[in-house]
GROMACS .gro file of C-alpha atoms in nm:
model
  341
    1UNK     CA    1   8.040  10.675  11.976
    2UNK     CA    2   8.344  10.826  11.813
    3UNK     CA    3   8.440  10.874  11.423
    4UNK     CA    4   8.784  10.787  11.365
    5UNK     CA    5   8.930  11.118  11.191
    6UNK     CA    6   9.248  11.011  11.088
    7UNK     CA    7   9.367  10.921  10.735
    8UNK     CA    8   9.191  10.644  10.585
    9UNK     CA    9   9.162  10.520  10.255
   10UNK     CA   10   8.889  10.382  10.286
   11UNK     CA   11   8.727  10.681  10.326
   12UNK     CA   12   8.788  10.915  10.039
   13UNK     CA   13   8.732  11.292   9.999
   14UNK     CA   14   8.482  11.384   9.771
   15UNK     CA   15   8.716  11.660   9.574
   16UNK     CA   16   8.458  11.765   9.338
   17UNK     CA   17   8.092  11.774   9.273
   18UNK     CA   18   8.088  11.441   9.021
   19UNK     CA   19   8.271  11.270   9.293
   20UNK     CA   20   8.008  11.371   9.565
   21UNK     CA   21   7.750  11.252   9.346
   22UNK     CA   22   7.924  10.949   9.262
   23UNK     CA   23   8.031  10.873   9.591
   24UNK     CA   24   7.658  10.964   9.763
   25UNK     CA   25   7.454  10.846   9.483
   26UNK     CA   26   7.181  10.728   9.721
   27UNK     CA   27   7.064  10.693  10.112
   28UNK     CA   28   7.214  10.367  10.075
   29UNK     CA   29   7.597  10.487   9.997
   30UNK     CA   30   7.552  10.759  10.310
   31UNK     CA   31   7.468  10.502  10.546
   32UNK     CA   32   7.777  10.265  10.401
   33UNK     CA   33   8.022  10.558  10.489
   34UNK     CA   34   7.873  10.612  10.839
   35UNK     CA   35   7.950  10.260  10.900
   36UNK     CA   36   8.269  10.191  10.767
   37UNK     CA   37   8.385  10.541  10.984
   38UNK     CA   38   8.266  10.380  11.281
   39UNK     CA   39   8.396  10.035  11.240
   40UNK     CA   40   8.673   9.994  11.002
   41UNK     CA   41   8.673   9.612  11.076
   42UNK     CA   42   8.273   9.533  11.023
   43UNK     CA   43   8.031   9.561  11.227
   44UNK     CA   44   8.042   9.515  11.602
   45UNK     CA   45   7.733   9.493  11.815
   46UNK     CA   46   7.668   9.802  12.061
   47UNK     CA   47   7.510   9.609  12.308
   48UNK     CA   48   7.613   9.233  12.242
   49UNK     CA   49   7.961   9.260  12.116
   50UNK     CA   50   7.859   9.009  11.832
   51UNK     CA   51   8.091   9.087  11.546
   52UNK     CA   52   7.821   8.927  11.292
   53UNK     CA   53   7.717   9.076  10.978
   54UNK     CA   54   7.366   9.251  11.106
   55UNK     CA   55   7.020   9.293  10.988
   56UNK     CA   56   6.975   9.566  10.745
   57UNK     CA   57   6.646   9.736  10.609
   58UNK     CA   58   6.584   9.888  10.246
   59UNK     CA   59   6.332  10.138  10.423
   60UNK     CA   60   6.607  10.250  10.755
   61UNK     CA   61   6.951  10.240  10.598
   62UNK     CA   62   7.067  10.415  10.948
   63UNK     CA   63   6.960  10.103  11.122
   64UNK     CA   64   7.155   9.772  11.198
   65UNK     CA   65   6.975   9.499  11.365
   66UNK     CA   66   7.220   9.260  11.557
   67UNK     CA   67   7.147   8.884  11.464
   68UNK     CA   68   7.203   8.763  11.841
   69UNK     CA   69   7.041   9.017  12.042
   70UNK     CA   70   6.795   9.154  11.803
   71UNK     CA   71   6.853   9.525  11.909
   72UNK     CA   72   6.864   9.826  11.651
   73UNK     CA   73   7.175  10.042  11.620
   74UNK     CA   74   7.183  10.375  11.499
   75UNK     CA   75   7.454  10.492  11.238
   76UNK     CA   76   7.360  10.819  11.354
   77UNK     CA   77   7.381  10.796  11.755
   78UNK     CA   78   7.596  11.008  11.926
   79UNK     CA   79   7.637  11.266  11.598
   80UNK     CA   80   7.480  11.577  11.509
   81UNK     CA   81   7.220  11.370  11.340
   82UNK     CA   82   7.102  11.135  11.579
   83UNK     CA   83   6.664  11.111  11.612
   84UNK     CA   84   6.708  11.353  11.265
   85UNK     CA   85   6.389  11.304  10.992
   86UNK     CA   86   6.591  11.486  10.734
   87UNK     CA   87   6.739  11.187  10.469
   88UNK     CA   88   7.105  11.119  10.531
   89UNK     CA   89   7.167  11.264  10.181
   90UNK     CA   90   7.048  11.551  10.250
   91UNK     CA   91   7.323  11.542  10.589
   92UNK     CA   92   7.573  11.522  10.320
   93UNK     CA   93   7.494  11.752  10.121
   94UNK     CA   94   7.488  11.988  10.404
   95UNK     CA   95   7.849  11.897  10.503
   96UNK     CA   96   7.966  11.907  10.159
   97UNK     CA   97   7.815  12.234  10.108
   98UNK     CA   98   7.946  12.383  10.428
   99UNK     CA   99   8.322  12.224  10.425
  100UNK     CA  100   8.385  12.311   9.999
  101UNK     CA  101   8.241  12.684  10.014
  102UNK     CA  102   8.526  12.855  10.129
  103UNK     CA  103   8.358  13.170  10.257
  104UNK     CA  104   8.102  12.980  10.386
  105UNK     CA  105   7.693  12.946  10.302
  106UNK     CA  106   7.408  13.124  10.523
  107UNK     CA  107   7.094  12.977  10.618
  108UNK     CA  108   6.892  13.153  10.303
  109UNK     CA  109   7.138  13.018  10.045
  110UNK     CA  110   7.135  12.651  10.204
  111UNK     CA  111   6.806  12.644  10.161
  112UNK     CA  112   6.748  12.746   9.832
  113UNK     CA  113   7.087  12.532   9.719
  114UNK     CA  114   6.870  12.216   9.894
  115UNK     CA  115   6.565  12.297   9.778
  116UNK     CA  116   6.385  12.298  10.153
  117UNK     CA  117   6.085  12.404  10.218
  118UNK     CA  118   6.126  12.514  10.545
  119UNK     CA  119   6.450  12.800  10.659
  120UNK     CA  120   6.376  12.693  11.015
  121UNK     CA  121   6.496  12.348  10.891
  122UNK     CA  122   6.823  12.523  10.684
  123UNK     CA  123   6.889  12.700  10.998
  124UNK     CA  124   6.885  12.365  11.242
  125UNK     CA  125   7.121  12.173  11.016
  126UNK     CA  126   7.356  12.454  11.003
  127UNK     CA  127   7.357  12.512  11.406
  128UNK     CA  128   7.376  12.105  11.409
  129UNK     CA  129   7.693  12.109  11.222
  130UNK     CA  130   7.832  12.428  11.386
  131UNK     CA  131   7.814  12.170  11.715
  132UNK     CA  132   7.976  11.928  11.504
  133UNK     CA  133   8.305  12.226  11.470
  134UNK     CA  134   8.403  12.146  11.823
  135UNK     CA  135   8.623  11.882  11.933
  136UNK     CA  136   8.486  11.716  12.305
  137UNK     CA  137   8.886  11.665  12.327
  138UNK     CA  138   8.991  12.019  12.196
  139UNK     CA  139   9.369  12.093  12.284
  140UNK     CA  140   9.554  12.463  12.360
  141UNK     CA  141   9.682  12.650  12.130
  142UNK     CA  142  10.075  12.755  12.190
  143UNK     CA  143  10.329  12.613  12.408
  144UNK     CA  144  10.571  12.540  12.101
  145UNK     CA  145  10.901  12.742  12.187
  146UNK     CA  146  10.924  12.907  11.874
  147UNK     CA  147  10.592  13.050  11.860
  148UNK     CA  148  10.430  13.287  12.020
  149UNK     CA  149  10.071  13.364  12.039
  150UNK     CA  150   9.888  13.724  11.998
  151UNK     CA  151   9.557  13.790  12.237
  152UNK     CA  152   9.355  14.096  12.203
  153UNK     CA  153   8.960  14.145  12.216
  154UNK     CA  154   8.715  14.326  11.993
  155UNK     CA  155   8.387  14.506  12.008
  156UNK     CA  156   8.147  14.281  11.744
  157UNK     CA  157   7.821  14.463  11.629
  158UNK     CA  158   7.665  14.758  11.507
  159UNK     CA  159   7.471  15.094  11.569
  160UNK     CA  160   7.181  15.076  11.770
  161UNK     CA  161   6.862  15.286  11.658
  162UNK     CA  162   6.652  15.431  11.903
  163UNK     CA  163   6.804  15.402  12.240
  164UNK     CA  164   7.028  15.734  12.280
  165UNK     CA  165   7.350  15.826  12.179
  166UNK     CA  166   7.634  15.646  12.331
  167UNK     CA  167   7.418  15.320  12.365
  168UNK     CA  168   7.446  14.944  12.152
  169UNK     CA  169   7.438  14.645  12.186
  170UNK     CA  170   7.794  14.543  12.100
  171UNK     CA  171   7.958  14.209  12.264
  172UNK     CA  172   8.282  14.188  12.377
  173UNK     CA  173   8.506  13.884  12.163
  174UNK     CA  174   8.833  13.774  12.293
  175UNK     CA  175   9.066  13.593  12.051
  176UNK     CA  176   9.445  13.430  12.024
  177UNK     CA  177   9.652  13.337  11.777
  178UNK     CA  178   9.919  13.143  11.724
  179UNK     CA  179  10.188  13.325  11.490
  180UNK     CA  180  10.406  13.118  11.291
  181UNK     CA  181  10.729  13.233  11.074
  182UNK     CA  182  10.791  13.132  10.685
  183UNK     CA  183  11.098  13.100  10.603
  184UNK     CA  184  11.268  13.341  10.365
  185UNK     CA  185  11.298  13.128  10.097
  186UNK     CA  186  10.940  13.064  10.097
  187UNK     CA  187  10.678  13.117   9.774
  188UNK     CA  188  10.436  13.169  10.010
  189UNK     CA  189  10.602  13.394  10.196
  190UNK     CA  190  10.428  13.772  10.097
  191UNK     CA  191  10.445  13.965  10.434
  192UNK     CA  192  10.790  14.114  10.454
  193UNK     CA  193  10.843  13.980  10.811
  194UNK     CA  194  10.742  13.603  10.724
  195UNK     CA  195  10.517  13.622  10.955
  196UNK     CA  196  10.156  13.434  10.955
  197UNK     CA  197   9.867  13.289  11.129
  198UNK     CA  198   9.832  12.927  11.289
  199UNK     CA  199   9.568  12.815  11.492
  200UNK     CA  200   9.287  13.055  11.654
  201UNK     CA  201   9.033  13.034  11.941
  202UNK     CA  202   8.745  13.250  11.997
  203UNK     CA  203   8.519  13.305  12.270
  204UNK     CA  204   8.213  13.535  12.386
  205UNK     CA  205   8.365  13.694  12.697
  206UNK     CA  206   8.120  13.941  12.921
  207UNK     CA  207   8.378  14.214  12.971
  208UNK     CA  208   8.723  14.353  12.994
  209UNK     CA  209   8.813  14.233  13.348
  210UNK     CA  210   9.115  14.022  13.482
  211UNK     CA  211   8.884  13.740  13.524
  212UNK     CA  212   8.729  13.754  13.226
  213UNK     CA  213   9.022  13.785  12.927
  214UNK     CA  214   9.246  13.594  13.157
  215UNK     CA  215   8.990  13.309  13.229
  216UNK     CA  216   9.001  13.292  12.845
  217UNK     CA  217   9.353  13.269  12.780
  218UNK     CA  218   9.389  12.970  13.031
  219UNK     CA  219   9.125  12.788  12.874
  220UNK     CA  220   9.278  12.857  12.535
  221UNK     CA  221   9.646  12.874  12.558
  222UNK     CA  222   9.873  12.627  12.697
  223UNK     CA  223  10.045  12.739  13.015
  224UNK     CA  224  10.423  12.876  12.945
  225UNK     CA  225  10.305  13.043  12.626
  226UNK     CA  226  10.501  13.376  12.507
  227UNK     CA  227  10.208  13.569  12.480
  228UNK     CA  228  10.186  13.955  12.356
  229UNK     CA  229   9.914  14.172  12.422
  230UNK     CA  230   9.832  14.554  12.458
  231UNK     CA  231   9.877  14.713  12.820
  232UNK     CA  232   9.511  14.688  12.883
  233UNK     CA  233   9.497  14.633  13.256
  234UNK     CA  234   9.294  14.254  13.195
  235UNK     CA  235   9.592  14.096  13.073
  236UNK     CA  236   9.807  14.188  13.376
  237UNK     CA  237   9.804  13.908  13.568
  238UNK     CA  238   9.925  13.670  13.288
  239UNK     CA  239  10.242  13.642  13.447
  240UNK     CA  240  10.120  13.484  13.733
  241UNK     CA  241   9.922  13.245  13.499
  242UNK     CA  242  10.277  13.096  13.426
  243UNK     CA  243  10.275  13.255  13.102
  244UNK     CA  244  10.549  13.479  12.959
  245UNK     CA  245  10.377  13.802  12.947
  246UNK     CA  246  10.491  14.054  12.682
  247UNK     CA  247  10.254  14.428  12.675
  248UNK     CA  248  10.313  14.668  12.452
  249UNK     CA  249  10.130  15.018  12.488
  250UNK     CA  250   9.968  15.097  12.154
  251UNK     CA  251   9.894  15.449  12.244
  252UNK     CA  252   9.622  15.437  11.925
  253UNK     CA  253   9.919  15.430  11.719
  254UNK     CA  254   9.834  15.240  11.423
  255UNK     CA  255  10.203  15.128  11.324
  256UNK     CA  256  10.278  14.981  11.717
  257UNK     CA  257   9.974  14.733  11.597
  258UNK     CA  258  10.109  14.640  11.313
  259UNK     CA  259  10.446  14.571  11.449
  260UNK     CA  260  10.382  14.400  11.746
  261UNK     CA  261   9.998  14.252  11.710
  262UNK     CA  262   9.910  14.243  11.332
  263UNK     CA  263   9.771  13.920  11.327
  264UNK     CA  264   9.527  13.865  11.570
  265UNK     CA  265   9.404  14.229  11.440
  266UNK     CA  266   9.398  14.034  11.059
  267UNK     CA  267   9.208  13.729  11.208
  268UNK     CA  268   8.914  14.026  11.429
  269UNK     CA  269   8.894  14.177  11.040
  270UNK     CA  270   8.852  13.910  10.894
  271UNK     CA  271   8.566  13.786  11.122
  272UNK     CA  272   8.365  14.111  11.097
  273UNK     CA  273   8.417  14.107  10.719
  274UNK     CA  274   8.271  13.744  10.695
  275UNK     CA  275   7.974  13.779  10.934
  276UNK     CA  276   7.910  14.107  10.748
  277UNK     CA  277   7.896  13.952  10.404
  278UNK     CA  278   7.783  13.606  10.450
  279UNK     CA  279   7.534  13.610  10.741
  280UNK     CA  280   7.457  13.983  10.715
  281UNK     CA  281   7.426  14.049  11.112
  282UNK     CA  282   7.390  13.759  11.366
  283UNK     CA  283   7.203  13.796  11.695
  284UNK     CA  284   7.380  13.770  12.100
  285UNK     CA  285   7.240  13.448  12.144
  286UNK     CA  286   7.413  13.258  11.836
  287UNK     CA  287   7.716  13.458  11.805
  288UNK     CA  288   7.931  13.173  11.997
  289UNK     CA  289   7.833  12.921  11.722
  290UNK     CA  290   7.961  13.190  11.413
  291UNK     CA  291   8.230  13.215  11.583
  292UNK     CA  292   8.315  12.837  11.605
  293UNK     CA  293   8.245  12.830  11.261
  294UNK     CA  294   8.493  13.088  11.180
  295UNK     CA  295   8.729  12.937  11.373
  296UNK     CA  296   8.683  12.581  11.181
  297UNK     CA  297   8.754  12.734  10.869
  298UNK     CA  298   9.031  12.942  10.924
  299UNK     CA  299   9.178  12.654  11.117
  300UNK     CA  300   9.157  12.466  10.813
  301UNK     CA  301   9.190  12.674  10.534
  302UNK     CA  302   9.510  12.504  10.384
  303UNK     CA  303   9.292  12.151  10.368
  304UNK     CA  304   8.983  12.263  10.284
  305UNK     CA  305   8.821  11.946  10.170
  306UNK     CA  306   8.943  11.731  10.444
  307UNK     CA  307   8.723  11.927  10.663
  308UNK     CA  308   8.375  11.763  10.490
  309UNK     CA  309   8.512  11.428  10.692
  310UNK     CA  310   8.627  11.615  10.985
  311UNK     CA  311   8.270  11.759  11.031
  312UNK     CA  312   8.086  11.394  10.994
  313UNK     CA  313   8.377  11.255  11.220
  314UNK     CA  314   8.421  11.509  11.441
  315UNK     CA  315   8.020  11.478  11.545
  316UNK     CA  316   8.091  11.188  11.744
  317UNK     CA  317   7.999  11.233  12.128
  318UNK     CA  318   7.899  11.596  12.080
  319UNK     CA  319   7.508  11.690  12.149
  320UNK     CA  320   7.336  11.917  11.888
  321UNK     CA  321   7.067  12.177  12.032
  322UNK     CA  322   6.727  12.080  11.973
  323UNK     CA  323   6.469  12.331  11.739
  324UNK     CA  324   6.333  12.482  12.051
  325UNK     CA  325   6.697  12.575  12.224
  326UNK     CA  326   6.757  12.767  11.893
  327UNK     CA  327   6.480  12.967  11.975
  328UNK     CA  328   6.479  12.994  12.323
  329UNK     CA  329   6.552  13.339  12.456
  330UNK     CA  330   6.860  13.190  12.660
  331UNK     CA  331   6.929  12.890  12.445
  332UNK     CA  332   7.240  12.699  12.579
  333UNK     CA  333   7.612  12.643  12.378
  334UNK     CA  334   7.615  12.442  12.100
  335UNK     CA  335   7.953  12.321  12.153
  336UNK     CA  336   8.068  12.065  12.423
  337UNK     CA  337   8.336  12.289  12.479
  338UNK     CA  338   8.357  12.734  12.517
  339UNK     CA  339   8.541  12.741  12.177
  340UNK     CA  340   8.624  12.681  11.823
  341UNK     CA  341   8.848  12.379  11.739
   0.00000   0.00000   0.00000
């Protein structure tokens, strides 16, 4: 199953608290918006094609029962939520929560804001909808010929106690950027070249190597690009990627960065300053799913509240991890793709 996520008015934003509340007064209302997003004509058997009006329950509001075949169909197959026991409202409130809070909400503040009992359940609903982030059809970034895209990758972690000098446990993050120019006459415009950021990707990458950082800029930028990096020797076969290849030596000198890569440099800032202050330190093994995050929300930080539909819609045909991959030494991505959409 897949959510339609285009604009429709049947499907409203909630813009404000009252209108959450009045628009998801009850388990009821939650299931009524799953099933309008899935079929915007009425109901339409799964496994019958009977177009009848189905079956419903006052006790399983996530269940239609077709009249013909007599087989149950989940409003929540296929998303994040599907086989959940947490109350659809409680779903919503999670999206709400996570799509209106600009700088985000951690685990310990989603609980407390839904009154759980449990933070290993705060912490499964959040890695649920992080899976939700991802797009199964996720496109490249670039290949516009007026833009060109910035690529650089950053050390992400801290000092490690108790294992020598010289030694941590830092992981390598790769990122692009698509730069876009304002134009002159702009109110928005504030940076004296015009210059800002469009869409990003993000990715774990293992190391430095050709194979690596160039591995991630095919799977993340669309082939004939202009892209500019530093003269680390990683990015040097680019060229022969059928991109147009621009490397500037930075030579540690602080004003070649901000000339020629300032805004992939903003976007790395910004992502140690947010898992700093909202998650306060996040381990190896979930780092990929931050980072998705990150990369939702910057993505859509002009529309803000369309993303609460966007993360209910864009759950279709993506598979969640389960409570025991979260906690599984080597628990597998919880995106259907490598990166953030």
């Amino acid at each position: 199953m897949v959510i339609d996520v285009l604009q429709r008015y049947d499907l409203p934003f909630p813009r404000s608290l009252p209108e959450f509340q009045r628009l998801f007064s009850n388990e009821a209302a939650c299931a009524a918006y799953l099933e309008r997003a899935r079929w915007s004509d009425g109901f339409l058997c799964d496994h019958c094609g009977s177009p009848d009006e189905p079956y419903r329950f006052a006790n399983r509001p996530g269940v239609l029962r077709c009249r013909h075949c007599n087989r149950d169909t989940s409003l929540t197959a296929g998303t994040v939520m599907e086989r959940t026991h947490t109350p659809l409202s409680v779903w919503f409130w999670a999206a709400y929560l996570v799509s209106s809070q600009t700088p985000g909400i951690s685990a310990v503040q989603f609980q407390r804001q839904l009154g759980l009992s449990c933070y290993e359940t705060a912490f499964q609903i959040l890695h649920k909808l992080r899976a939700g982030m991802v797009r199964p059809d996720q496109d490249w970034i670039g290949g516009k010929p007026e833009e060109v895209v910035e690529a650089d990758e950053t050390y992400v972690g801290g000092r490690t106690r108790g294992k020598g000098r010289g030694v941590h446990d830092m992981v390598i993050v790769a990122g692009a950027v698509e730069v876009r120019q304002r134009k002159h006459t702009s109110s928005l415009n504030k940076r004296k070249s015009g210059r800002y950021a469009g869409r990003v990707r993000l990715a774990l990458v293992p190391d430095r190597s050709t194979k690596s950082l160039g591995g991630f800029i095919e799977s993340a930028v669309a082939p004939g690009t202009t892209i500019i990096t530093d003269d680390w020797s990683g990015y040097a076969g680019l060229a022969k990627r059928n991109y147009l290849h621009t490397a500037v030596p930075e030579r540690g000198d602080m004003q070649v960065s901000e000339s020629f890569l300032p805004i992939i440099h903003l976007v790395f800032s910004n992502l140690k300053t947010w898992l700093r202050g909202i998650h306060h330190g996040v381990s190896q093994q979930h780092l990929q799913a931050y980072l998705n995050e990150f990369t939702f929300r910057f993505n859509r930080r002009f529309y803000p509240f369309n993303a609460f539909r966007s993360l209910l819609g864009i759950a279709g045909d993506v598979t969640a991890p389960t409570y025991a991959e979260l906690y599984a030494k080597k628990s597998r991505s919880t995106t259907s793709s490598g990166l953030g959409s």
